[in-house]
CSV table of C-alpha atoms in Angstrom, one decimal:
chain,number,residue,atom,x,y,z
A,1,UNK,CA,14.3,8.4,-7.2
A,2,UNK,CA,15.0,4.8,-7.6
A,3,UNK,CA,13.8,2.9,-5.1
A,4,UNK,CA,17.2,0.2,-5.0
A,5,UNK,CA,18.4,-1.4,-1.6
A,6,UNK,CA,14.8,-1.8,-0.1
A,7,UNK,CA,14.1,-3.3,3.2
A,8,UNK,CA,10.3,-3.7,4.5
A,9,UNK,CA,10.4,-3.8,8.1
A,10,UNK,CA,6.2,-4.4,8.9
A,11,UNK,CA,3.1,-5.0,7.0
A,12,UNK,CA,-0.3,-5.0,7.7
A,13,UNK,CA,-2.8,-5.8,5.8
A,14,UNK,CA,-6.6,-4.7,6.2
A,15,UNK,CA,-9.8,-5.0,3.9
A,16,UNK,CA,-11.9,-2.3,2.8
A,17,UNK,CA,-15.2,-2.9,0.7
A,18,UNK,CA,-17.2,-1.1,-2.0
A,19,UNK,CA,-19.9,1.2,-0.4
A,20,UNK,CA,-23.5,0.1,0.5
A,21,UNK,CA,-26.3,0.9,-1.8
A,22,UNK,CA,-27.0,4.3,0.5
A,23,UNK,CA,-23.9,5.3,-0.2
A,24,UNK,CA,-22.7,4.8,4.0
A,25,UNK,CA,-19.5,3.3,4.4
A,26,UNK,CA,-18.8,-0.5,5.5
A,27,UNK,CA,-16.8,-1.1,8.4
A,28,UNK,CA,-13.3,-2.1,6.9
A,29,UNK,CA,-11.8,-5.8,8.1
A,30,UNK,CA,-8.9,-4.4,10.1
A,31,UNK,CA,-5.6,-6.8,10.6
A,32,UNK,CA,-5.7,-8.0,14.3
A,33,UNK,CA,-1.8,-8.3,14.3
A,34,UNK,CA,1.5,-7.6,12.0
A,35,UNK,CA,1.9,-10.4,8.7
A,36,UNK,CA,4.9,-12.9,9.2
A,37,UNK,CA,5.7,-13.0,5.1
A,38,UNK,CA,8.6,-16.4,5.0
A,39,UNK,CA,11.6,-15.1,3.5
A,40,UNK,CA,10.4,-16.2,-0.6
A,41,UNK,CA,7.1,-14.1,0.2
A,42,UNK,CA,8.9,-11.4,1.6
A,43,UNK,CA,11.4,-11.2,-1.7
A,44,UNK,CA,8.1,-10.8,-3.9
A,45,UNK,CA,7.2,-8.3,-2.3
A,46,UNK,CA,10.2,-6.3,-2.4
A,47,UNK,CA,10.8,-6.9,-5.9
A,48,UNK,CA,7.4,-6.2,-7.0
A,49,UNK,CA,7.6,-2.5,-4.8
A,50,UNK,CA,10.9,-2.3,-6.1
A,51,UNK,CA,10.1,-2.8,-10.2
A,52,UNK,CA,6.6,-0.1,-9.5
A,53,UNK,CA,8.4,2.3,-7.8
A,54,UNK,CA,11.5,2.9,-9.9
A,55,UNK,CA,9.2,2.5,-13.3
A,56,UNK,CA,9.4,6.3,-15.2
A,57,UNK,CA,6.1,5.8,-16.5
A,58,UNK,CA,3.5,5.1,-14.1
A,59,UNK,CA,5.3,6.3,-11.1
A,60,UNK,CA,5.4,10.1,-10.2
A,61,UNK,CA,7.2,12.4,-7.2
A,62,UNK,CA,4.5,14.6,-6.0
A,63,UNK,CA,4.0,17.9,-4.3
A,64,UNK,CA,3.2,18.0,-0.7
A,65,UNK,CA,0.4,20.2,-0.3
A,66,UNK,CA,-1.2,19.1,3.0
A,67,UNK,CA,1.1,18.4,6.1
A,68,UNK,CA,-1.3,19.3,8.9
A,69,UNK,CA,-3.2,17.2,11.8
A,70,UNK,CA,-5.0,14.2,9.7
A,71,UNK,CA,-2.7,14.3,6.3
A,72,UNK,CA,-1.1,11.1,5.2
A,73,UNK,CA,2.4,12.7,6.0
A,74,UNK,CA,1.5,13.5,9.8
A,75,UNK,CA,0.0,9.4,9.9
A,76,UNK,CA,3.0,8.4,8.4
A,77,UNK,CA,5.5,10.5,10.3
A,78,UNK,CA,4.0,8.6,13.6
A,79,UNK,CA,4.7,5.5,12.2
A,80,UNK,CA,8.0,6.0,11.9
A,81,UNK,CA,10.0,4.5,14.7
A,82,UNK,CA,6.7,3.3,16.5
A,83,UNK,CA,6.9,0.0,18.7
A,84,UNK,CA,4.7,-2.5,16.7
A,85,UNK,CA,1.5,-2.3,18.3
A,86,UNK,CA,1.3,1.5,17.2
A,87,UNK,CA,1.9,1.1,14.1
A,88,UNK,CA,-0.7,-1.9,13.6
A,89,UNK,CA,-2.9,0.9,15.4
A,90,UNK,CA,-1.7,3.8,12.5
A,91,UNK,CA,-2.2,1.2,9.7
A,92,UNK,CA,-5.9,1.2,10.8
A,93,UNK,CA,-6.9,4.7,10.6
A,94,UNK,CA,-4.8,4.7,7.2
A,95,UNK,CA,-7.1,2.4,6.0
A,96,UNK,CA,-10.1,3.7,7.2
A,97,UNK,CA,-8.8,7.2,6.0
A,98,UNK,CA,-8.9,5.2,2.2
A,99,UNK,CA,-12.5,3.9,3.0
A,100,UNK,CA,-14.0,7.2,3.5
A,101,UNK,CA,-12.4,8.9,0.3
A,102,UNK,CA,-13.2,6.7,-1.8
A,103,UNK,CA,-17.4,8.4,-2.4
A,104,UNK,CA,-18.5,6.5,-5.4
A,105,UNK,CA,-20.2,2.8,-5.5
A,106,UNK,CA,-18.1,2.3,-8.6
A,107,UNK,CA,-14.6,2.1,-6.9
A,108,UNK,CA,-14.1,-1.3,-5.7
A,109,UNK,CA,-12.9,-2.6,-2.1
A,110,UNK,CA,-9.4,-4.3,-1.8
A,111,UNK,CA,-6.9,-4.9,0.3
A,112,UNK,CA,-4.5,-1.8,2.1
A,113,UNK,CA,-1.8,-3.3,2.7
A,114,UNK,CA,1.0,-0.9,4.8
A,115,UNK,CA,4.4,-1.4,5.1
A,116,UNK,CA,7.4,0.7,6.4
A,117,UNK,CA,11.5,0.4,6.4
A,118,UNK,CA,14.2,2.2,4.9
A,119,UNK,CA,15.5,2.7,1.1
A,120,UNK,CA,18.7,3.6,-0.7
A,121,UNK,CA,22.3,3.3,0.8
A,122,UNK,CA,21.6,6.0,3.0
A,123,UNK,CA,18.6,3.8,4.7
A,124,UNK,CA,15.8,6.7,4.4
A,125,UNK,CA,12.9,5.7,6.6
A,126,UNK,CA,9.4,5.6,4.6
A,127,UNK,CA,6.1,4.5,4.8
A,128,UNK,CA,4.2,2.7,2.2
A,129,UNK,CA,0.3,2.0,1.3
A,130,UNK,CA,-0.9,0.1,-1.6
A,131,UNK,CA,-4.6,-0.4,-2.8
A,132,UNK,CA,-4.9,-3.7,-4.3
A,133,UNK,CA,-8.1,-5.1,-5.6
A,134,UNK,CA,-8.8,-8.7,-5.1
A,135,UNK,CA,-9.0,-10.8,-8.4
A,136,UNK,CA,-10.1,-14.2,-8.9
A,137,UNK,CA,-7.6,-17.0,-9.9
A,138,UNK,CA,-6.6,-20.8,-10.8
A,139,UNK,CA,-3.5,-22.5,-8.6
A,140,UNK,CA,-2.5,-25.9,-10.3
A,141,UNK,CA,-0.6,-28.3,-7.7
A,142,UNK,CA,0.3,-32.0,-7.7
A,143,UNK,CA,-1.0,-34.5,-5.3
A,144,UNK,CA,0.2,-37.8,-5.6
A,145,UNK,CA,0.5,-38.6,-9.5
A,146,UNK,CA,-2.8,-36.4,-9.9
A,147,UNK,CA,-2.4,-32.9,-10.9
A,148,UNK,CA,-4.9,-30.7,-8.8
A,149,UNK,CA,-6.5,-27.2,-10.4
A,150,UNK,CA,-7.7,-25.3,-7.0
A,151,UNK,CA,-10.2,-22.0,-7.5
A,152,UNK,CA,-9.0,-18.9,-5.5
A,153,UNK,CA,-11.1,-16.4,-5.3
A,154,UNK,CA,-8.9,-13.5,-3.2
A,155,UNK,CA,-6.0,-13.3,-4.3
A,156,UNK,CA,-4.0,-10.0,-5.1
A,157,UNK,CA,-0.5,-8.4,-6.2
A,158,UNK,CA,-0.3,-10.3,-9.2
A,159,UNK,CA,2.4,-9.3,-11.6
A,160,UNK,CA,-0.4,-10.4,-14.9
A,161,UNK,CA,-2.4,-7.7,-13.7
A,162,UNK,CA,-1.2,-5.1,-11.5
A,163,UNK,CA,-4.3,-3.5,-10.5
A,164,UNK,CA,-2.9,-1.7,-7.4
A,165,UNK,CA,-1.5,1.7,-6.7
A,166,UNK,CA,1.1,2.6,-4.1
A,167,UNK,CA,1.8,6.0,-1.9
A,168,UNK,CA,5.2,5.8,-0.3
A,169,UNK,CA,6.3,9.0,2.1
A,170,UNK,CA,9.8,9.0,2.6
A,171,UNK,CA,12.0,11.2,5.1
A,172,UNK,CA,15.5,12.3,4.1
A,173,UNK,CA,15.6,14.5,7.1
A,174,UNK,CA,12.7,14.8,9.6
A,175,UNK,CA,14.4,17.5,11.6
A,176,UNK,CA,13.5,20.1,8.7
A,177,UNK,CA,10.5,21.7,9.0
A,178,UNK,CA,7.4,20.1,7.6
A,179,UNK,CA,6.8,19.6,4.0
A,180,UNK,CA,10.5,19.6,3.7
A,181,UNK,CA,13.1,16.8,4.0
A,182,UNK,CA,9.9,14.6,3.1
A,183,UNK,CA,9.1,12.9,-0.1
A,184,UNK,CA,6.1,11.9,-1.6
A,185,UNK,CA,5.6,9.1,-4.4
A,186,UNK,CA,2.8,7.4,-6.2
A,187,UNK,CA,2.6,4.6,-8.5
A,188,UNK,CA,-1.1,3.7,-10.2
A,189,UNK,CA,-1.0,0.6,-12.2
A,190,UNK,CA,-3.7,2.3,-14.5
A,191,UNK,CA,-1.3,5.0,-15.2
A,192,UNK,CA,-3.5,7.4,-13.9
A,193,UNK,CA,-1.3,9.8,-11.1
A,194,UNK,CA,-2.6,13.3,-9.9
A,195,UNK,CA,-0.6,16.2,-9.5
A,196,UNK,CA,-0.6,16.5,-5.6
A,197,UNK,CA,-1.3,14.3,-3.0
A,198,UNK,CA,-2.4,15.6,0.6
């Protein structure tokens, strides 16, 4: 499926954090409201969901496996069509659902950024998650006749480096019975896709 005539409706965005030394979980930095992107932030976006999504390489359809109370598709499903302070709500436990899988110190925090809308000319309905680690960066800016070099040190969904990976669940016909008239899609930016996805 290409992914061509993408809207995003909402975004939130939320932190979640390596795992402490004991192995417990740290409380993620949940979003207290929805992010107002300007129209040239809001065109990134889309064009960066856009080029992942519809690459043949890194980007995979999976097999539904797990529809049931808890799975990403019942979270999802709810999102869809929910007033905005619902789905900020939904966005939350997705996150913190992301925070608890991930077991080992080794796997970095990042940001979880979810987004919903509708795709293709037929305006399918999905939801969207991406895992992006933050990175560390240089911004260059002119003040006056002096050229400025600021350090940023959280900054993510570059195009240089593309360390994120995406889930997207979209609905061609939520009247069918569950797993069906639902799609599942991943893109990882390390090229590394399973073969299911709950």
């Amino acid at each position: 499926m290409l992914f061509e005539n993408l809207k995003v409706n909402r975004v939130a965005v939320h932190e979640i954090f390596r795992r402490n030394d004991d192995r417990s979980i740290q409380a993620p930095a949940y979003a207290n409201g929805l992010e107002v992107l300007s129209p040239e932030a809001m065109g990134a976006f889309r064009l960066r969901m856009t080029d992942a999504l519809s690459g043949q390489t890194q980007s995979l359809q999976m097999r539904i496996v797990k529809f049931g109370a808890g799975s990403f598709l019942e979270t999802a499903e709810t999102l869809v069509g929910s007033d905005d302070a619902a789905f900020l709500v939904g966005s939350r436990d997705l996150a913190t659902k992301l925070a608890e899988s991930q077991m080992a110190r080794r796997i970095p925090g990042g940001m979880v950024i979810v987004f919903d809308g509708t795709v293709s000319a037929a305006s399918m309905p999905f939801v969207g998650v991406i895992k992006a680690e933050i990175q560390q960066g240089f911004r260059r800016s002119i003040a006056g006749t002096n050229a400025v070099i600021e350090f940023l040190n959280n900054i993510f969904l570059t195009p240089a480096t593309r360390l994120y990976k995406i889930g997207v669940m979209a609905f061609d016909d939520m009247t069918k019975p569950k797993p069906e008239g639902r799609r599942a899609f991943i893109f990882d930016s390390f090229g590394i896709c399973a073969a299911k996805v709950a």
